[in-house]
JSON list of N, CA, C and O in Angstrom, two decimals:
[
{"chain": "A", "resi": 188, "resn": "MET", "atom": "N", "xyz": [157.09, 137.87, 130.88]},
{"chain": "A", "resi": 188, "resn": "MET", "atom": "CA", "xyz": [156.29, 138.49, 129.52]},
{"chain": "A", "resi": 188, "resn": "MET", "atom": "C", "xyz": [155.04, 137.45, 128.99]},
{"chain": "A", "resi": 188, "resn": "MET", "atom": "O", "xyz": [155.41, 136.80, 128.89]},
{"chain": "A", "resi": 189, "resn": "ARG", "atom": "N", "xyz": [153.95, 138.74, 129.12]},
{"chain": "A", "resi": 189, "resn": "ARG", "atom": "CA", "xyz": [152.91, 137.64, 128.61]},
{"chain": "A", "resi": 189, "resn": "ARG", "atom": "C", "xyz": [152.80, 137.71, 127.17]},
{"chain": "A", "resi": 189, "resn": "ARG", "atom": "O", "xyz": [153.24, 138.49, 126.71]},
{"chain": "A", "resi": 190, "resn": "GLU", "atom": "N", "xyz": [152.09, 136.70, 126.84]},
{"chain": "A", "resi": 190, "resn": "GLU", "atom": "CA", "xyz": [152.09, 136.56, 125.33]},
{"chain": "A", "resi": 190, "resn": "GLU", "atom": "C", "xyz": [150.35, 136.87, 124.67]},
{"chain": "A", "resi": 190, "resn": "GLU", "atom": "O", "xyz": [149.60, 136.10, 125.37]},
{"chain": "A", "resi": 191, "resn": "LEU", "atom": "N", "xyz": [150.30, 137.24, 123.83]},
{"chain": "A", "resi": 191, "resn": "LEU", "atom": "CA", "xyz": [148.94, 137.37, 123.42]},
{"chain": "A", "resi": 191, "resn": "LEU", "atom": "C", "xyz": [148.65, 136.17, 122.22]},
{"chain": "A", "resi": 191, "resn": "LEU", "atom": "O", "xyz": [149.50, 135.70, 121.90]},
{"chain": "A", "resi": 192, "resn": "VAL", "atom": "N", "xyz": [147.16, 135.49, 122.82]},
{"chain": "A", "resi": 192, "resn": "VAL", "atom": "CA", "xyz": [146.91, 134.07, 122.34]},
{"chain": "A", "resi": 192, "resn": "VAL", "atom": "C", "xyz": [145.58, 134.70, 121.54]},
{"chain": "A", "resi": 192, "resn": "VAL", "atom": "O", "xyz": [144.87, 135.18, 121.84]},
{"chain": "A", "resi": 193, "resn": "ILE", "atom": "N", "xyz": [145.11, 133.72, 120.37]},
{"chain": "A", "resi": 193, "resn": "ILE", "atom": "CA", "xyz": [144.02, 133.73, 119.85]},
{"chain": "A", "resi": 193, "resn": "ILE", "atom": "C", "xyz": [143.11, 132.13, 120.23]},
{"chain": "A", "resi": 193, "resn": "ILE", "atom": "O", "xyz": [143.70, 131.41, 120.17]},
{"chain": "A", "resi": 194, "resn": "MET", "atom": "N", "xyz": [141.98, 132.56, 120.85]},
{"chain": "A", "resi": 194, "resn": "MET", "atom": "CA", "xyz": [140.86, 131.63, 120.90]},
{"chain": "A", "resi": 194, "resn": "MET", "atom": "C", "xyz": [140.11, 131.49, 119.65]},
{"chain": "A", "resi": 194, "resn": "MET", "atom": "O", "xyz": [139.50, 132.12, 119.18]},
{"chain": "A", "resi": 195, "resn": "GLU", "atom": "N", "xyz": [139.70, 130.04, 119.69]},
{"chain": "A", "resi": 195, "resn": "GLU", "atom": "CA", "xyz": [138.92, 129.50, 118.32]},
{"chain": "A", "resi": 195, "resn": "GLU", "atom": "C", "xyz": [137.81, 128.44, 119.32]},
{"chain": "A", "resi": 195, "resn": "GLU", "atom": "O", "xyz": [138.53, 127.38, 120.08]},
{"chain": "A", "resi": 196, "resn": "CYS", "atom": "N", "xyz": [136.64, 128.78, 118.39]},
{"chain": "A", "resi": 196, "resn": "CYS", "atom": "CA", "xyz": [135.74, 127.80, 119.03]},
{"chain": "A", "resi": 196, "resn": "CYS", "atom": "C", "xyz": [136.03, 126.27, 118.41]},
{"chain": "A", "resi": 196, "resn": "CYS", "atom": "O", "xyz": [136.27, 126.17, 117.36]},
{"chain": "A", "resi": 197, "resn": "THR", "atom": "N", "xyz": [135.72, 125.34, 119.23]},
{"chain": "A", "resi": 197, "resn": "THR", "atom": "CA", "xyz": [135.70, 124.15, 118.78]},
{"chain": "A", "resi": 197, "resn": "THR", "atom": "C", "xyz": [134.70, 123.66, 118.22]},
{"chain": "A", "resi": 197, "resn": "THR", "atom": "O", "xyz": [134.79, 122.67, 117.59]},
{"chain": "A", "resi": 198, "resn": "GLU", "atom": "N", "xyz": [133.47, 124.23, 117.87]},
{"chain": "A", "resi": 198, "resn": "GLU", "atom": "CA", "xyz": [132.30, 123.84, 117.37]},
{"chain": "A", "resi": 198, "resn": "GLU", "atom": "C", "xyz": [132.32, 124.46, 115.83]},
{"chain": "A", "resi": 198, "resn": "GLU", "atom": "O", "xyz": [132.12, 123.61, 115.22]},
{"chain": "A", "resi": 199, "resn": "CYS", "atom": "N", "xyz": [132.24, 126.01, 115.81]},
{"chain": "A", "resi": 199, "resn": "CYS", "atom": "CA", "xyz": [131.92, 126.54, 114.59]},
{"chain": "A", "resi": 199, "resn": "CYS", "atom": "C", "xyz": [133.33, 126.93, 114.18]},
{"chain": "A", "resi": 199, "resn": "CYS", "atom": "O", "xyz": [133.42, 127.53, 112.84]},
{"chain": "A", "resi": 200, "resn": "LYS", "atom": "N", "xyz": [134.64, 126.47, 114.94]},
{"chain": "A", "resi": 200, "resn": "LYS", "atom": "CA", "xyz": [135.86, 126.91, 114.48]},
{"chain": "A", "resi": 200, "resn": "LYS", "atom": "C", "xyz": [136.06, 128.32, 113.91]},
{"chain": "A", "resi": 200, "resn": "LYS", "atom": "O", "xyz": [137.29, 128.59, 113.04]},
{"chain": "A", "resi": 201, "resn": "ARG", "atom": "N", "xyz": [135.34, 129.49, 114.75]},
{"chain": "A", "resi": 201, "resn": "ARG", "atom": "CA", "xyz": [135.62, 130.76, 114.23]},
{"chain": "A", "resi": 201, "resn": "ARG", "atom": "C", "xyz": [136.49, 131.35, 115.91]},
{"chain": "A", "resi": 201, "resn": "ARG", "atom": "O", "xyz": [136.46, 130.95, 116.33]},
{"chain": "A", "resi": 202, "resn": "ARG", "atom": "N", "xyz": [137.49, 132.53, 115.30]},
{"chain": "A", "resi": 202, "resn": "ARG", "atom": "CA", "xyz": [138.14, 132.93, 116.36]},
{"chain": "A", "resi": 202, "resn": "ARG", "atom": "C", "xyz": [137.73, 133.94, 116.68]},
{"chain": "A", "resi": 202, "resn": "ARG", "atom": "O", "xyz": [137.67, 135.04, 116.25]},
{"chain": "A", "resi": 203, "resn": "ASN", "atom": "N", "xyz": [137.11, 133.95, 118.01]},
{"chain": "A", "resi": 203, "resn": "ASN", "atom": "CA", "xyz": [136.39, 134.77, 118.45]},
{"chain": "A", "resi": 203, "resn": "ASN", "atom": "C", "xyz": [136.75, 135.87, 119.48]},
{"chain": "A", "resi": 203, "resn": "ASN", "atom": "O", "xyz": [136.29, 136.96, 119.80]},
{"chain": "A", "resi": 204, "resn": "TYR", "atom": "N", "xyz": [138.16, 135.14, 120.20]},
{"chain": "A", "resi": 204, "resn": "TYR", "atom": "CA", "xyz": [138.39, 136.23, 121.42]},
{"chain": "A", "resi": 204, "resn": "TYR", "atom": "C", "xyz": [139.77, 136.15, 121.63]},
{"chain": "A", "resi": 204, "resn": "TYR", "atom": "O", "xyz": [140.65, 135.10, 120.91]},
{"chain": "A", "resi": 205, "resn": "THR", "atom": "N", "xyz": [140.49, 137.39, 122.09]},
{"chain": "A", "resi": 205, "resn": "THR", "atom": "CA", "xyz": [141.84, 137.08, 122.41]},
{"chain": "A", "resi": 205, "resn": "THR", "atom": "C", "xyz": [142.02, 137.78, 123.76]},
{"chain": "A", "resi": 205, "resn": "THR", "atom": "O", "xyz": [141.21, 137.78, 124.44]},
{"chain": "A", "resi": 206, "resn": "THR", "atom": "N", "xyz": [143.67, 136.98, 124.20]},
{"chain": "A", "resi": 206, "resn": "THR", "atom": "CA", "xyz": [143.58, 136.86, 125.53]},
{"chain": "A", "resi": 206, "resn": "THR", "atom": "C", "xyz": [145.23, 136.63, 125.73]},
{"chain": "A", "resi": 206, "resn": "THR", "atom": "O", "xyz": [146.24, 136.43, 124.90]},
{"chain": "A", "resi": 207, "resn": "THR", "atom": "N", "xyz": [145.62, 137.03, 126.97]},
{"chain": "A", "resi": 207, "resn": "THR", "atom": "CA", "xyz": [146.98, 136.68, 127.16]},
{"chain": "A", "resi": 207, "resn": "THR", "atom": "C", "xyz": [147.42, 135.98, 128.35]},
{"chain": "A", "resi": 207, "resn": "THR", "atom": "O", "xyz": [146.84, 135.45, 129.27]},
{"chain": "A", "resi": 208, "resn": "LYS", "atom": "N", "xyz": [148.88, 135.21, 128.13]},
{"chain": "A", "resi": 208, "resn": "LYS", "atom": "CA", "xyz": [149.11, 134.14, 128.75]},
{"chain": "A", "resi": 208, "resn": "LYS", "atom": "C", "xyz": [150.24, 134.17, 129.26]},
{"chain": "A", "resi": 208, "resn": "LYS", "atom": "O", "xyz": [151.34, 134.84, 128.33]},
{"chain": "A", "resi": 209, "resn": "GLU", "atom": "N", "xyz": [150.89, 133.66, 130.49]},
{"chain": "A", "resi": 209, "resn": "GLU", "atom": "CA", "xyz": [152.15, 133.43, 130.97]},
{"chain": "A", "resi": 209, "resn": "GLU", "atom": "C", "xyz": [152.85, 132.55, 130.43]},
{"chain": "A", "resi": 209, "resn": "GLU", "atom": "O", "xyz": [152.51, 131.09, 130.48]},
{"chain": "A", "resi": 210, "resn": "LYS", "atom": "N", "xyz": [153.68, 132.48, 129.43]},
{"chain": "A", "resi": 210, "resn": "LYS", "atom": "CA", "xyz": [154.51, 131.22, 128.47]},
{"chain": "A", "resi": 210, "resn": "LYS", "atom": "C", "xyz": [154.87, 130.05, 129.45]},
{"chain": "A", "resi": 210, "resn": "LYS", "atom": "O", "xyz": [154.91, 128.88, 129.56]},
{"chain": "A", "resi": 211, "resn": "ARG", "atom": "N", "xyz": [155.58, 130.98, 130.86]},
{"chain": "A", "resi": 211, "resn": "ARG", "atom": "CA", "xyz": [156.35, 129.80, 131.57]},
{"chain": "A", "resi": 211, "resn": "ARG", "atom": "C", "xyz": [155.44, 128.97, 132.63]},
{"chain": "A", "resi": 211, "resn": "ARG", "atom": "O", "xyz": [155.73, 128.05, 132.55]},
{"chain": "A", "resi": 212, "resn": "ASN", "atom": "N", "xyz": [154.15, 129.67, 133.17]},
{"chain": "A", "resi": 212, "resn": "ASN", "atom": "CA", "xyz": [153.28, 128.90, 134.10]},
{"chain": "A", "resi": 212, "resn": "ASN", "atom": "C", "xyz": [152.70, 128.01, 132.94]},
{"chain": "A", "resi": 212, "resn": "ASN", "atom": "O", "xyz": [152.15, 126.91, 133.80]},
{"chain": "A", "resi": 213, "resn": "THR", "atom": "N", "xyz": [152.27, 128.17, 132.07]},
{"chain": "A", "resi": 213, "resn": "THR", "atom": "CA", "xyz": [151.17, 127.56, 131.47]},
{"chain": "A", "resi": 213, "resn": "THR", "atom": "C", "xyz": [151.81, 126.91, 129.80]},
{"chain": "A", "resi": 213, "resn": "THR", "atom": "O", "xyz": [151.15, 127.92, 128.49]},
{"chain": "A", "resi": 214, "resn": "PRO", "atom": "N", "xyz": [152.97, 126.21, 129.69]},
{"chain": "A", "resi": 214, "resn": "PRO", "atom": "CA", "xyz": [153.38, 125.81, 128.48]},
{"chain": "A", "resi": 214, "resn": "PRO", "atom": "C", "xyz": [152.33, 125.44, 127.12]},
{"chain": "A", "resi": 214, "resn": "PRO", "atom": "O", "xyz": [152.65, 125.55, 126.06]},
{"chain": "A", "resi": 215, "resn": "GLY", "atom": "N", "xyz": [151.22, 124.25, 127.81]},
{"chain": "A", "resi": 215, "resn": "GLY", "atom": "CA", "xyz": [150.43, 124.11, 127.15]},
{"chain": "A", "resi": 215, "resn": "GLY", "atom": "C", "xyz": [149.59, 124.83, 126.44]},
{"chain": "A", "resi": 215, "resn": "GLY", "atom": "O", "xyz": [149.07, 125.96, 126.70]},
{"chain": "A", "resi": 216, "resn": "ARG", "atom": "N", "xyz": [148.49, 124.31, 125.59]},
{"chain": "A", "resi": 216, "resn": "ARG", "atom": "CA", "xyz": [147.35, 125.02, 124.91]},
{"chain": "A", "resi": 216, "resn": "ARG", "atom": "C", "xyz": [146.10, 125.53, 126.01]},
{"chain": "A", "resi": 216, "resn": "ARG", "atom": "O", "xyz": [145.99, 124.66, 126.55]},
{"chain": "A", "resi": 217, "resn": "LEU", "atom": "N", "xyz": [146.25, 126.85, 126.01]},
{"chain": "A", "resi": 217, "resn": "LEU", "atom": "CA", "xyz": [145.07, 127.00, 126.90]},
{"chain": "A", "resi": 217, "resn": "LEU", "atom": "C", "xyz": [143.55, 126.91, 126.46]},
{"chain": "A", "resi": 217, "resn": "LEU", "atom": "O", "xyz": [143.17, 127.06, 125.06]},
{"chain": "A", "resi": 218, "resn": "GLU", "atom": "N", "xyz": [142.81, 126.16, 127.25]},
{"chain": "A", "resi": 218, "resn": "GLU", "atom": "CA", "xyz": [141.50, 126.01, 126.98]},
{"chain": "A", "resi": 218, "resn": "GLU", "atom": "C", "xyz": [140.26, 126.63, 128.22]},
{"chain": "A", "resi": 218, "resn": "GLU", "atom": "O", "xyz": [140.64, 126.33, 129.31]},
{"chain": "A", "resi": 219, "resn": "LYS", "atom": "N", "xyz": [139.28, 127.04, 127.66]},
{"chain": "A", "resi": 219, "resn": "LYS", "atom": "CA", "xyz": [138.48, 128.11, 128.15]},
{"chain": "A", "resi": 219, "resn": "LYS", "atom": "C", "xyz": [137.02, 127.49, 127.88]},
{"chain": "A", "resi": 219, "resn": "LYS", "atom": "O", "xyz": [136.22, 128.01, 126.67]},
{"chain": "A", "resi": 220, "resn": "MET", "atom": "N", "xyz": [136.00, 127.65, 128.59]},
{"chain": "A", "resi": 220, "resn": "MET", "atom": "CA", "xyz": [134.38, 127.48, 127.97]},
{"chain": "A", "resi": 220, "resn": "MET", "atom": "C", "xyz": [134.17, 129.52, 128.19]},
{"chain": "A", "resi": 220, "resn": "MET", "atom": "O", "xyz": [134.11, 130.34, 128.78]},
{"chain": "A", "resi": 221, "resn": "LYS", "atom": "N", "xyz": [133.64, 129.46, 126.75]},
{"chain": "A", "resi": 221, "resn": "LYS", "atom": "CA", "xyz": [133.23, 131.03, 126.64]},
{"chain": "A", "resi": 221, "resn": "LYS", "atom": "C", "xyz": [131.95, 131.07, 125.79]},
{"chain": "A", "resi": 221, "resn": "LYS", "atom": "O", "xyz": [131.66, 129.93, 125.15]},
{"chain": "A", "resi": 222, "resn": "TYR", "atom": "N", "xyz": [131.29, 132.32, 125.72]},
{"chain": "A", "resi": 222, "resn": "TYR", "atom": "CA", "xyz": [130.22, 132.56, 125.05]},
{"chain": "A", "resi": 222, "resn": "TYR", "atom": "C", "xyz": [130.62, 132.09, 123.48]},
{"chain": "A", "resi": 222, "resn": "TYR", "atom": "O", "xyz": [131.60, 133.52, 123.48]},
{"chain": "A", "resi": 223, "resn": "CYS", "atom": "N", "xyz": [130.11, 131.86, 122.72]},
{"chain": "A", "resi": 223, "resn": "CYS", "atom": "CA", "xyz": [130.35, 131.67, 121.26]},
{"chain": "A", "resi": 223, "resn": "CYS", "atom": "C", "xyz": [128.60, 132.66, 120.59]},
{"chain": "A", "resi": 223, "resn": "CYS", "atom": "O", "xyz": [127.89, 132.03, 120.37]},
{"chain": "A", "resi": 224, "resn": "LYS", "atom": "N", "xyz": [129.06, 133.61, 119.95]},
{"chain": "A", "resi": 224, "resn": "LYS", "atom": "CA", "xyz": [128.01, 134.75, 119.79]},
{"chain": "A", "resi": 224, "resn": "LYS", "atom": "C", "xyz": [127.18, 134.00, 118.37]},
{"chain": "A", "resi": 224, "resn": "LYS", "atom": "O", "xyz": [126.37, 134.04, 118.21]},
{"chain": "A", "resi": 225, "resn": "PHE", "atom": "N", "xyz": [127.98, 133.23, 117.38]},
{"chain": "A", "resi": 225, "resn": "PHE", "atom": "CA", "xyz": [127.57, 132.50, 116.38]},
{"chain": "A", "resi": 225, "resn": "PHE", "atom": "C", "xyz": [126.62, 131.34, 116.51]},
{"chain": "A", "resi": 225, "resn": "PHE", "atom": "O", "xyz": [125.77, 130.97, 116.02]},
{"chain": "A", "resi": 226, "resn": "ASP", "atom": "N", "xyz": [127.05, 130.42, 117.52]},
{"chain": "A", "resi": 226, "resn": "ASP", "atom": "CA", "xyz": [126.45, 129.21, 118.23]},
{"chain": "A", "resi": 226, "resn": "ASP", "atom": "C", "xyz": [125.20, 129.73, 118.96]},
{"chain": "A", "resi": 226, "resn": "ASP", "atom": "O", "xyz": [124.35, 128.64, 119.63]},
{"chain": "A", "resi": 227, "resn": "ARG", "atom": "N", "xyz": [125.78, 130.92, 119.61]},
{"chain": "A", "resi": 227, "resn": "ARG", "atom": "CA", "xyz": [124.67, 131.62, 120.82]},
{"chain": "A", "resi": 227, "resn": "ARG", "atom": "C", "xyz": [124.34, 130.46, 122.01]},
{"chain": "A", "resi": 227, "resn": "ARG", "atom": "O", "xyz": [123.41, 130.48, 122.61]},
{"chain": "A", "resi": 228, "resn": "LYS", "atom": "N", "xyz": [125.45, 129.97, 122.46]},
{"chain": "A", "resi": 228, "resn": "LYS", "atom": "CA", "xyz": [126.01, 129.16, 123.65]},
{"chain": "A", "resi": 228, "resn": "LYS", "atom": "C", "xyz": [127.54, 129.25, 124.20]},
{"chain": "A", "resi": 228, "resn": "LYS", "atom": "O", "xyz": [128.52, 129.68, 123.39]},
{"chain": "A", "resi": 229, "resn": "HIS", "atom": "N", "xyz": [127.47, 128.33, 125.44]},
{"chain": "A", "resi": 229, "resn": "HIS", "atom": "CA", "xyz": [129.08, 128.69, 125.93]},
{"chain": "A", "resi": 229, "resn": "HIS", "atom": "C", "xyz": [129.13, 127.16, 125.26]},
{"chain": "A", "resi": 229, "resn": "HIS", "atom": "O", "xyz": [128.90, 126.41, 125.27]},
{"chain": "A", "resi": 230, "resn": "THR", "atom": "N", "xyz": [130.48, 127.40, 124.54]},
{"chain": "A", "resi": 230, "resn": "THR", "atom": "CA", "xyz": [131.46, 126.45, 123.82]},
{"chain": "A", "resi": 230, "resn": "THR", "atom": "C", "xyz": [132.80, 126.47, 124.45]},
{"chain": "A", "resi": 230, "resn": "THR", "atom": "O", "xyz": [133.53, 127.41, 125.10]},
{"chain": "A", "resi": 231, "resn": "LEU", "atom": "N", "xyz": [133.85, 125.06, 124.10]},
{"chain": "A", "resi": 231, "resn": "LEU", "atom": "CA", "xyz": [135.07, 125.08, 124.35]},
{"chain": "A", "resi": 231, "resn": "LEU", "atom": "C", "xyz": [136.26, 125.81, 123.53]},
{"chain": "A", "resi": 231, "resn": "LEU", "atom": "O", "xyz": [135.84, 125.54, 122.07]},
{"chain": "A", "resi": 232, "resn": "HIS", "atom": "N", "xyz": [136.46, 126.23, 123.99]},
{"chain": "A", "resi": 232, "resn": "HIS", "atom": "CA", "xyz": [137.45, 127.64, 123.15]},
{"chain": "A", "resi": 232, "resn": "HIS", "atom": "C", "xyz": [138.80, 127.40, 123.44]},
{"chain": "A", "resi": 232, "resn": "HIS", "atom": "O", "xyz": [139.43, 127.05, 124.55]},
{"chain": "A", "resi": 233, "resn": "ARG", "atom": "N", "xyz": [139.83, 126.91, 122.55]},
{"chain": "A", "resi": 233, "resn": "ARG", "atom": "CA", "xyz": [141.34, 126.77, 122.43]},
{"chain": "A", "resi": 233, "resn": "ARG", "atom": "C", "xyz": [142.08, 127.59, 121.88]},
{"chain": "A", "resi": 233, "resn": "ARG", "atom": "O", "xyz": [141.90, 128.27, 120.98]},
{"chain": "A", "resi": 234, "resn": "GLU", "atom": "N", "xyz": [143.18, 127.28, 122.29]},
{"chain": "A", "resi": 234, "resn": "GLU", "atom": "CA", "xyz": [144.49, 128.80, 121.75]},
{"chain": "A", "resi": 234, "resn": "GLU", "atom": "C", "xyz": [144.40, 127.94, 120.77]},
{"chain": "A", "resi": 234, "resn": "GLU", "atom": "O", "xyz": [144.90, 126.44, 120.45]},
{"chain": "A", "resi": 235, "resn": "THR", "atom": "N", "xyz": [144.88, 129.18, 119.26]},
{"chain": "A", "resi": 235, "resn": "THR", "atom": "CA", "xyz": [145.43, 128.71, 118.21]},
{"chain": "A", "resi": 235, "resn": "THR", "atom": "C", "xyz": [146.80, 128.91, 118.07]},
{"chain": "A", "resi": 235, "resn": "THR", "atom": "O", "xyz": [147.21, 129.71, 119.07]},
{"chain": "A", "resi": 236, "resn": "ARG", "atom": "N", "xyz": [147.67, 128.24, 117.45]},
{"chain": "A", "resi": 236, "resn": "ARG", "atom": "CA", "xyz": [149.12, 128.47, 116.85]},
{"chain": "A", "resi": 236, "resn": "ARG", "atom": "C", "xyz": [148.98, 129.47, 115.93]},
{"chain": "A", "resi": 236, "resn": "ARG", "atom": "O", "xyz": [148.40, 129.59, 114.64]}
]
């Protein structure tokens, strides 16, 4: 069962993206480099709870 997660920018603290992940394979928080339209650059986005 895949779970819906919300990604938050580490610089501007806005929640920009949603994605899904397999809870069994990745039990920790997901981190990805994504484009932040508010900062106009690629920043690290982390999964929020």
